[in-house]
PDB file of C-alpha atoms in Angstrom:
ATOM      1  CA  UNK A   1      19.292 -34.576   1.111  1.00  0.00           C
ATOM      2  CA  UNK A   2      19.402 -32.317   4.181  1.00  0.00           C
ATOM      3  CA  UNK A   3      17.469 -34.789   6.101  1.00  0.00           C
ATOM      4  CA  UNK A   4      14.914 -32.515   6.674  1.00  0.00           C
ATOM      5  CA  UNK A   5      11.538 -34.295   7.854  1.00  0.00           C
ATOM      6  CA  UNK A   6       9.837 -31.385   5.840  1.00  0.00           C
ATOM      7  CA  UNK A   7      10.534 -29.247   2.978  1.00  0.00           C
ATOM      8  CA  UNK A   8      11.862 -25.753   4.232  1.00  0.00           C
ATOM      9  CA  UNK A   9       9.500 -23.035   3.883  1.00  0.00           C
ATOM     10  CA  UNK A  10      12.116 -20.780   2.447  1.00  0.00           C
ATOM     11  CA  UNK A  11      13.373 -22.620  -0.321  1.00  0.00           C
ATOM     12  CA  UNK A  12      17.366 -22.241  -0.266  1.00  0.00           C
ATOM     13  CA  UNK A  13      17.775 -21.298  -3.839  1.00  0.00           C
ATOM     14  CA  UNK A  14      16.120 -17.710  -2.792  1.00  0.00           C
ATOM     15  CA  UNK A  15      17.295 -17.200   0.097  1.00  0.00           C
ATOM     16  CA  UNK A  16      19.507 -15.270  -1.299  1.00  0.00           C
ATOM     17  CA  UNK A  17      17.869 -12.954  -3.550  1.00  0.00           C
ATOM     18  CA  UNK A  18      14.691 -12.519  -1.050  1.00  0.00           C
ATOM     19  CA  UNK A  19      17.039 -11.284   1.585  1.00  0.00           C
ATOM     20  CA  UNK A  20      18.425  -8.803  -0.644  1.00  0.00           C
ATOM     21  CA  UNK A  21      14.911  -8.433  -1.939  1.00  0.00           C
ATOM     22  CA  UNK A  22      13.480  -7.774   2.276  1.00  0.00           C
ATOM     23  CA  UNK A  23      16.179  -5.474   3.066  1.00  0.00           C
ATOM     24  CA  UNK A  24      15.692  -2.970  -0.158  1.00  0.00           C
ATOM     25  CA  UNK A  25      11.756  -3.426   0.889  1.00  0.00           C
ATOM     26  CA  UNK A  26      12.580  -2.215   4.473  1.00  0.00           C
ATOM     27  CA  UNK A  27      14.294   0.458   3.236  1.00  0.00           C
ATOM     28  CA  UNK A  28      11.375   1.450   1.209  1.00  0.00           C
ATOM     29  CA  UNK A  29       8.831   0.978   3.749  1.00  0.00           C
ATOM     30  CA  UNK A  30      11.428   3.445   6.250  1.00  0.00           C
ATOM     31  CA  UNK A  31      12.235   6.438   3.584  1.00  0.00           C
ATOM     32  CA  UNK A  32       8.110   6.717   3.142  1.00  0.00           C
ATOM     33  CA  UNK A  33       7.456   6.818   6.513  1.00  0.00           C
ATOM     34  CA  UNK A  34      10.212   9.363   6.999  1.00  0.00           C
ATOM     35  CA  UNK A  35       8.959  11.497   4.344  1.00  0.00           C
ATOM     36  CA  UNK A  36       5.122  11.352   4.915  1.00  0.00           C
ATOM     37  CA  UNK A  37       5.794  11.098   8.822  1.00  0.00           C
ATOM     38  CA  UNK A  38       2.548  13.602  10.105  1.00  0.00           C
ATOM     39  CA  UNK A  39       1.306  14.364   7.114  1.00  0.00           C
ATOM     40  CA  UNK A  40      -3.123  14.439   6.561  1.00  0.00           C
ATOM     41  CA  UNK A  41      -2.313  15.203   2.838  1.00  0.00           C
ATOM     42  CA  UNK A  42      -1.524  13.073  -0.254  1.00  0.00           C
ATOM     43  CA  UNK A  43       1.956  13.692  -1.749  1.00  0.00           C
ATOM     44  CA  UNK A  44       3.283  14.594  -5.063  1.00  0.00           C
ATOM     45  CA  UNK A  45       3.557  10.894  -6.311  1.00  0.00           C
ATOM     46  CA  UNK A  46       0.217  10.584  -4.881  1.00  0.00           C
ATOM     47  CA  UNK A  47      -1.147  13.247  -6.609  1.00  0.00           C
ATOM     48  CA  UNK A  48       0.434  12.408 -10.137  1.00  0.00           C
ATOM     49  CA  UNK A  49      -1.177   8.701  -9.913  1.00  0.00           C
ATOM     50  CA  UNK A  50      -4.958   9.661  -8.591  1.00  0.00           C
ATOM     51  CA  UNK A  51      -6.370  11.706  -6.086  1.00  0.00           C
ATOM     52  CA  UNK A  52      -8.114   9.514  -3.607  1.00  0.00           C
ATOM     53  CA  UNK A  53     -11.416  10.258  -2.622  1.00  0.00           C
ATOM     54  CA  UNK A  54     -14.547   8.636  -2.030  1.00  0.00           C
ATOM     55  CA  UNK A  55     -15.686   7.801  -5.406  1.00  0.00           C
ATOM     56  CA  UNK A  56     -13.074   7.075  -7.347  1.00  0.00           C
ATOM     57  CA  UNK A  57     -14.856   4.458  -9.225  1.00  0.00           C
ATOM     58  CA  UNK A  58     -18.805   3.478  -9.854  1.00  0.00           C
ATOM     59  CA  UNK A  59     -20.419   0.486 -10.062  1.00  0.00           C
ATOM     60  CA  UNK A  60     -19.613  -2.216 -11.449  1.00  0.00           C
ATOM     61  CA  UNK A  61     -16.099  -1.324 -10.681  1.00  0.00           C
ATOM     62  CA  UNK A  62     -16.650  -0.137  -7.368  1.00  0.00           C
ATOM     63  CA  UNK A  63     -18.700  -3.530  -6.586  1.00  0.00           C
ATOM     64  CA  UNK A  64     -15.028  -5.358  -7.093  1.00  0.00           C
ATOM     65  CA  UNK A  65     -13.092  -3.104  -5.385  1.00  0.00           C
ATOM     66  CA  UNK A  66     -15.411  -3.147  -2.170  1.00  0.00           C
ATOM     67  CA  UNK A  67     -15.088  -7.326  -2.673  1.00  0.00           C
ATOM     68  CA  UNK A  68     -11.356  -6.890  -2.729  1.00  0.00           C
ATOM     69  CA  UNK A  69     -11.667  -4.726   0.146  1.00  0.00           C
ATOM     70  CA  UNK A  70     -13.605  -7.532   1.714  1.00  0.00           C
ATOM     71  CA  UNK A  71     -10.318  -9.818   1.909  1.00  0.00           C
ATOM     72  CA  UNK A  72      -8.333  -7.672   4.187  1.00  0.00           C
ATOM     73  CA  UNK A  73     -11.256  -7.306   6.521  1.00  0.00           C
ATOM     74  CA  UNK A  74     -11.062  -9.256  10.153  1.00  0.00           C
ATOM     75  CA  UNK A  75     -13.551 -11.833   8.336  1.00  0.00           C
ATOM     76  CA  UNK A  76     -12.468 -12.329   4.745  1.00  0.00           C
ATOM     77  CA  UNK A  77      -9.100 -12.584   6.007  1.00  0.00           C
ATOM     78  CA  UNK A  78      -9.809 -15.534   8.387  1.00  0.00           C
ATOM     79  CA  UNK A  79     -11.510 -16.950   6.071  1.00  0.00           C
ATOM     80  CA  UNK A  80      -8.141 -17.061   3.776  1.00  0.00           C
ATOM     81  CA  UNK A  81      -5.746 -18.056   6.704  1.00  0.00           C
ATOM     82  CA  UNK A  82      -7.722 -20.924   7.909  1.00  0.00           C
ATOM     83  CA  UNK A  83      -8.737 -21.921   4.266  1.00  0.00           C
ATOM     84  CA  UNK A  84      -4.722 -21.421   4.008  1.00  0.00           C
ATOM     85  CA  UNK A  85      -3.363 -23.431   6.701  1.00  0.00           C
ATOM     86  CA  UNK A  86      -6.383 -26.700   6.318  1.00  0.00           C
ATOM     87  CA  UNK A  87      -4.621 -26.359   2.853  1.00  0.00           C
ATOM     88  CA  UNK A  88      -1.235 -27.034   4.624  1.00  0.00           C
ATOM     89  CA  UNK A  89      -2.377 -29.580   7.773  1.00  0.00           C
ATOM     90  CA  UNK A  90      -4.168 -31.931   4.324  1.00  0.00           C
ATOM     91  CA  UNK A  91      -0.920 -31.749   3.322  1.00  0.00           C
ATOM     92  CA  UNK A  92       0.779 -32.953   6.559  1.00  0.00           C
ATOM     93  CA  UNK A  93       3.061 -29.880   6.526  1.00  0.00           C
ATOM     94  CA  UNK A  94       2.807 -27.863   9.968  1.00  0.00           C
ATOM     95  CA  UNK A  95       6.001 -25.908   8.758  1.00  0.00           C
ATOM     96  CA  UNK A  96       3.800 -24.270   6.134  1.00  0.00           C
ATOM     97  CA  UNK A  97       0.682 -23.933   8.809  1.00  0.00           C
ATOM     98  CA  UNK A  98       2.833 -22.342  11.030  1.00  0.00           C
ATOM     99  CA  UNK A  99       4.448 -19.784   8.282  1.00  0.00           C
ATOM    100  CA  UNK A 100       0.804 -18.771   7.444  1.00  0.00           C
ATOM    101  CA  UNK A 101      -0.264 -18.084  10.397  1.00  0.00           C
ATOM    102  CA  UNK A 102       3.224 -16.511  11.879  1.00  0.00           C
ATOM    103  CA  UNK A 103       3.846 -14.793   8.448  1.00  0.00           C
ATOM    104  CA  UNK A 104       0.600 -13.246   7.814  1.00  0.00           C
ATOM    105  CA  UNK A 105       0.236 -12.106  11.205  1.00  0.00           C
ATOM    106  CA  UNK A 106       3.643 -10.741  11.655  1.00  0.00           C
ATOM    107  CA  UNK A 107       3.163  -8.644   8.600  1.00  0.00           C
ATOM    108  CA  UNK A 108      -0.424  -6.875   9.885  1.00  0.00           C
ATOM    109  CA  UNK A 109       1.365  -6.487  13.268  1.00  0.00           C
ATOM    110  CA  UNK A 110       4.152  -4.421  11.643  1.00  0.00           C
ATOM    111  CA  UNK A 111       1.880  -2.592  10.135  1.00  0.00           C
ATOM    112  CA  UNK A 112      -0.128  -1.757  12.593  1.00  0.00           C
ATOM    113  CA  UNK A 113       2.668  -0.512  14.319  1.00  0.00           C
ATOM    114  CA  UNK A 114       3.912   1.689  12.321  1.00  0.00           C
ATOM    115  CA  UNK A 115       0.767   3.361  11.295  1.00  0.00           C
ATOM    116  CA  UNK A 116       1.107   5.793  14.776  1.00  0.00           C
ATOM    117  CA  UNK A 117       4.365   5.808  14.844  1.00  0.00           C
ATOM    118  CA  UNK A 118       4.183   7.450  11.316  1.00  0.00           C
ATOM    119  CA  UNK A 119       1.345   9.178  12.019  1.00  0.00           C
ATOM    120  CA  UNK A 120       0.168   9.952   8.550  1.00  0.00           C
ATOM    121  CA  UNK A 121      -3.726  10.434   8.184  1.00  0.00           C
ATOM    122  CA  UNK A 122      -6.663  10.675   5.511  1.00  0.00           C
ATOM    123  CA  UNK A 123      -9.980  12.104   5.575  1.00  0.00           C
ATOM    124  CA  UNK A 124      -9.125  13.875   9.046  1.00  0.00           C
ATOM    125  CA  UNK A 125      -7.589  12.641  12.090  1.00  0.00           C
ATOM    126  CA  UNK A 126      -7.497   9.780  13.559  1.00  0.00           C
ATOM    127  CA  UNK A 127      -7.502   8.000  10.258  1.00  0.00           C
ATOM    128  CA  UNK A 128      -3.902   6.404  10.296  1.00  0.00           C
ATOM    129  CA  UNK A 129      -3.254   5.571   6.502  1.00  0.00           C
ATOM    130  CA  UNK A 130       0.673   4.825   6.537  1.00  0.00           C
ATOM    131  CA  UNK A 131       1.214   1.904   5.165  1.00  0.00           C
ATOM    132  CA  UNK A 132      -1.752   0.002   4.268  1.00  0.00           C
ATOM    133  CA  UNK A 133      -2.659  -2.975   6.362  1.00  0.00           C
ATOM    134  CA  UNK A 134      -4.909  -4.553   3.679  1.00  0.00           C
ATOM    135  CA  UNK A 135      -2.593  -4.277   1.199  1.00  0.00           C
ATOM    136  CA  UNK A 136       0.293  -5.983   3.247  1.00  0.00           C
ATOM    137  CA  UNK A 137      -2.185  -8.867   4.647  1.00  0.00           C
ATOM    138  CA  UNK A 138      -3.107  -9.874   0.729  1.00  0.00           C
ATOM    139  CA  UNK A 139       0.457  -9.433   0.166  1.00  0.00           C
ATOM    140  CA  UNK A 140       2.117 -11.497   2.706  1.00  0.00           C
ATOM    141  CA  UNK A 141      -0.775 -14.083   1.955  1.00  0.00           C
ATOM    142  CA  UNK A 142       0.247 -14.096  -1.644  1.00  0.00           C
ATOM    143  CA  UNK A 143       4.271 -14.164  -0.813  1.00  0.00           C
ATOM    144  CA  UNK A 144       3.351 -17.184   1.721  1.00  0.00           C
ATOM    145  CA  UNK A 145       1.689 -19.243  -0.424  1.00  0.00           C
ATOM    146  CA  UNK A 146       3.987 -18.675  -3.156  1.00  0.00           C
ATOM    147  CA  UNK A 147       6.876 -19.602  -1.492  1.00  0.00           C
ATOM    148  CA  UNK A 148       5.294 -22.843  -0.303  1.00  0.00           C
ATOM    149  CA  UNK A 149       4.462 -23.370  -4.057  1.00  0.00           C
ATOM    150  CA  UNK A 150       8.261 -23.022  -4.743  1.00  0.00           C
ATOM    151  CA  UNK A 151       9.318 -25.957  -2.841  1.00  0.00           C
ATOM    152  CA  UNK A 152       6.518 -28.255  -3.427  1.00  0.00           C
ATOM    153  CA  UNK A 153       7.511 -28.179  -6.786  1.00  0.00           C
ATOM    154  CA  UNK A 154      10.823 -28.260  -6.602  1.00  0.00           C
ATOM    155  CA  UNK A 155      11.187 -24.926  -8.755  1.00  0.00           C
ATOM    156  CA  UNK A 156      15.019 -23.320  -9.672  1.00  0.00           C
ATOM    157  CA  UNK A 157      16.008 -20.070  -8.794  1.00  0.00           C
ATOM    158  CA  UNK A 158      15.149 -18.047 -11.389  1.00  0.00           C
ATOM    159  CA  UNK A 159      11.302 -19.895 -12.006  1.00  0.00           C
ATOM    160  CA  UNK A 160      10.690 -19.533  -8.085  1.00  0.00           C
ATOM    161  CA  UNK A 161      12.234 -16.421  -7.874  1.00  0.00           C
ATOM    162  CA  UNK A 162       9.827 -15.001 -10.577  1.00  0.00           C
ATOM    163  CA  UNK A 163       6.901 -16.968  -9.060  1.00  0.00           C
ATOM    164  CA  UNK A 164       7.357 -15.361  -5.701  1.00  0.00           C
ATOM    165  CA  UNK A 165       7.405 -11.522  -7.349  1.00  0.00           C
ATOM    166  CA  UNK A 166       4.318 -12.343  -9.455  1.00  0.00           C
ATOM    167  CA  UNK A 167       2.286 -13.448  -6.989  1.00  0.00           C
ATOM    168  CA  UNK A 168       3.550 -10.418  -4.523  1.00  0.00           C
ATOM    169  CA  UNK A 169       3.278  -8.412  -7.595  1.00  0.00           C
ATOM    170  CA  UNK A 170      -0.983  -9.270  -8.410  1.00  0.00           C
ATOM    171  CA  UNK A 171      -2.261  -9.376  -5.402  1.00  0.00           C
ATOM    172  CA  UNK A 172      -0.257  -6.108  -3.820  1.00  0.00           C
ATOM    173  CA  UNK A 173      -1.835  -4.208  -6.945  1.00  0.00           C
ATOM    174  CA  UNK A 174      -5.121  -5.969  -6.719  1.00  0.00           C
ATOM    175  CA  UNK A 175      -5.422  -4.794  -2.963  1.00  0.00           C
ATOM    176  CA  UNK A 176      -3.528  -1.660  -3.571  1.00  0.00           C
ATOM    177  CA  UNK A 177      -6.049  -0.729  -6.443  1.00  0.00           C
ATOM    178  CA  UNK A 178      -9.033  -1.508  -4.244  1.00  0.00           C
ATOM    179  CA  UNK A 179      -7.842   1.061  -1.627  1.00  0.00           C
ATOM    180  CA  UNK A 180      -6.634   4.123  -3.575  1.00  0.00           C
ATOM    181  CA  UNK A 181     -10.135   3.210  -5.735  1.00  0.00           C
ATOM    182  CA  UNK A 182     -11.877   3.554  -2.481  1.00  0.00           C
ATOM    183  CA  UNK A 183     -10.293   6.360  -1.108  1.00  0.00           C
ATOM    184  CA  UNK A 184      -8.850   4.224   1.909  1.00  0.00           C
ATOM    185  CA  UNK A 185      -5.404   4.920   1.149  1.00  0.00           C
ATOM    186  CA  UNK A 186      -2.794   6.885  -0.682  1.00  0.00           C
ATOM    187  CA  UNK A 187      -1.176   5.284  -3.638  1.00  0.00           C
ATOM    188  CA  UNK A 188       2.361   6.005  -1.132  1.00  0.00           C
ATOM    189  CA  UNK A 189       0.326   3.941   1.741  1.00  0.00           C
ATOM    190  CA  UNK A 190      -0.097   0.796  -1.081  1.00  0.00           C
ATOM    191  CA  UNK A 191       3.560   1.065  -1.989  1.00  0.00           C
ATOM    192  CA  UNK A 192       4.732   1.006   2.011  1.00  0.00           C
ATOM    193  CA  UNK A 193       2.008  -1.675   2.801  1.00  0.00           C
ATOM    194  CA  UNK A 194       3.302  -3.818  -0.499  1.00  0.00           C
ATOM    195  CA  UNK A 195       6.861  -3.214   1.043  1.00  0.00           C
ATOM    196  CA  UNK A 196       6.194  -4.281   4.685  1.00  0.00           C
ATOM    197  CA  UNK A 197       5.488  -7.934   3.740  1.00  0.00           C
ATOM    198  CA  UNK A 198       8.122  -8.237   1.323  1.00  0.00           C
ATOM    199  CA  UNK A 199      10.285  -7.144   4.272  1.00  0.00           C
ATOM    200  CA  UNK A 200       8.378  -9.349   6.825  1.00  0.00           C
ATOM    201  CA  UNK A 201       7.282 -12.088   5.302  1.00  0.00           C
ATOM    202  CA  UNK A 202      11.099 -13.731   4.052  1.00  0.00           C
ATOM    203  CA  UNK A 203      12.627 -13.064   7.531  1.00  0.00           C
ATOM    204  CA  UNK A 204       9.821 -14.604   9.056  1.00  0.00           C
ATOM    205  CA  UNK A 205      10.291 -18.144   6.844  1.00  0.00           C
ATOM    206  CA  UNK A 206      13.608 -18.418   7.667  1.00  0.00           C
ATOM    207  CA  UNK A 207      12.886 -18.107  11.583  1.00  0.00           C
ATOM    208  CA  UNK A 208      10.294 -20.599  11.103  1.00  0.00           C
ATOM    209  CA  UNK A 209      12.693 -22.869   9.171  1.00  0.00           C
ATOM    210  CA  UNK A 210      15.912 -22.403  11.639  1.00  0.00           C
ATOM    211  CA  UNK A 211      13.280 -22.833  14.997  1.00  0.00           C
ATOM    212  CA  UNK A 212      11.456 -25.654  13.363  1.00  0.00           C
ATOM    213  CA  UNK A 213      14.883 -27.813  12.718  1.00  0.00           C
ATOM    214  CA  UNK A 214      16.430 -26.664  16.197  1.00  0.00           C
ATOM    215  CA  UNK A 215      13.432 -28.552  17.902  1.00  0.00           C
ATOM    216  CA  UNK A 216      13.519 -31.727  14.924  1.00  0.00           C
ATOM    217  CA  UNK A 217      17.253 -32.141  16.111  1.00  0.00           C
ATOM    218  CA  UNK A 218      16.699 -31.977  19.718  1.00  0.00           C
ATOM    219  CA  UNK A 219      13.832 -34.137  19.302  1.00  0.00           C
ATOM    220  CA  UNK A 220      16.282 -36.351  17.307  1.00  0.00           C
ATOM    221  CA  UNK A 221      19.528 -35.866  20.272  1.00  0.00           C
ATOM    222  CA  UNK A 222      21.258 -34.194  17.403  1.00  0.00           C
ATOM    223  CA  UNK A 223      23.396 -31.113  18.078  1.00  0.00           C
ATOM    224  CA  UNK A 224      21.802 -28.171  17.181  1.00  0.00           C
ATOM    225  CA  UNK A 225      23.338 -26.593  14.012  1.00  0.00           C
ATOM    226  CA  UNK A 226      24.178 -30.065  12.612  1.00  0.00           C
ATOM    227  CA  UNK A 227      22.107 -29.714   9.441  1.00  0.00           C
ATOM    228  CA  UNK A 228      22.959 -26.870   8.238  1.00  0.00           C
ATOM    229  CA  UNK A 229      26.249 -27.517   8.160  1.00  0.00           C
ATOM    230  CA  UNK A 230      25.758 -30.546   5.671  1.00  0.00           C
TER     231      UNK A 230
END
């Protein structure tokens, strides 16, 4: 009833709990970087989860982990954002389109980002590990398309809510797995790369969702603001 010529991409019932959820993420994602800031070494949490190196896993596990691997790649990831977004424009929901593409990408850009400015390294210099980019992209893929899953179905808090996590949840570890398995990444550079999209990836729906209705009411001649007010 908000007159909305779309469903929001941030369903109201969590925007709540996802803010509270991106801000504990962010804080996350900044003690890491504090503490590992420089460092060419895995950690002591590292250390007491696995010891990356090269083989950490044979065939046939080692086959899965280089497909998962595969997904966060320039290729296998275009191939899930545009596979994502025809998804959305069949649909006839450019909100969504424009979440994948701005969410997703606004995620890897953070993380990109922050990899010098952290400056943590494996296997030598010049090998930026903090956080990991693959495991945000999957992430923030995951957290996207959950969320749109949320309000096409008209799911409650608490059912979204746990939809959102889960889906955050299997594909940060499935990703996260792949790296450490690989020796890519630290177990730490999973956790911060997990914790960048969760950070990213709410604040980004709600700026699509509050620019999107700014231009529906100008296109409209309705004062901006009016909607959410109702």
């Amino acid at each position: 009833m908000t007159g909305r010529p779309a469903p929001a991409v941030l369903p109201p019932s969590l925007r709540v709990w996802l803010g509270l959820i991106a801000v504990l993420a962010a804080l996350v994602v900044v003690v890491l970087g504090v503490l590992y800031a420089g460092h060419g070494e895995s950690g002591r949490v590292d250390r007491w989860i696995i010891q990356p190196t090269a083989d950490s896993v044979r065939p046939p596990w080692r086959n899965v982990a280089l497909a998962t691997d595969f997904l966060g790649e320039p290729v296998g990831a275009a191939m899930l954002v545009v596979a994502a977004v025809t998804g959305c424009l069949l649909l006839r929901w450019p909100r969504a389109a424009v979440l994948v593409v701005v969410g997703v990408g606004m995620t890897v850009g953070t993380a990109r980002l922050l990899k010098p400015l952290v400056g943590r390294t494996i296997h030598g210099d010049g090998n930026l590990s903090y956080p990991s980019g693959h495991t945000a992209f999957l992430t923030a893929l995951a957290l996207v398309v959950a969320l749109l899953a949320t309000g096409r179905l008209g799911l409650g808090r608490t059912a979204g809510t746990l939809l959102v996590l889960a889906a955050a949840l299997v594909a940060g570890a499935a990703m996260g797995w792949a790296q450490v398995a690989l020796g890519a990444h630290y177990p730490t550079d999973v956790l911060g790369g997990w914790c960048t999209a969760l950070a990213v990836v709410p604040t980004t729906a709600w700026l699509v969702d509050r620019m999107a209705d700014r231009l529906a009411d100008r296109a409209a001649g309705r004062p901006a603001g009016r909607r959410e007010r109702r």
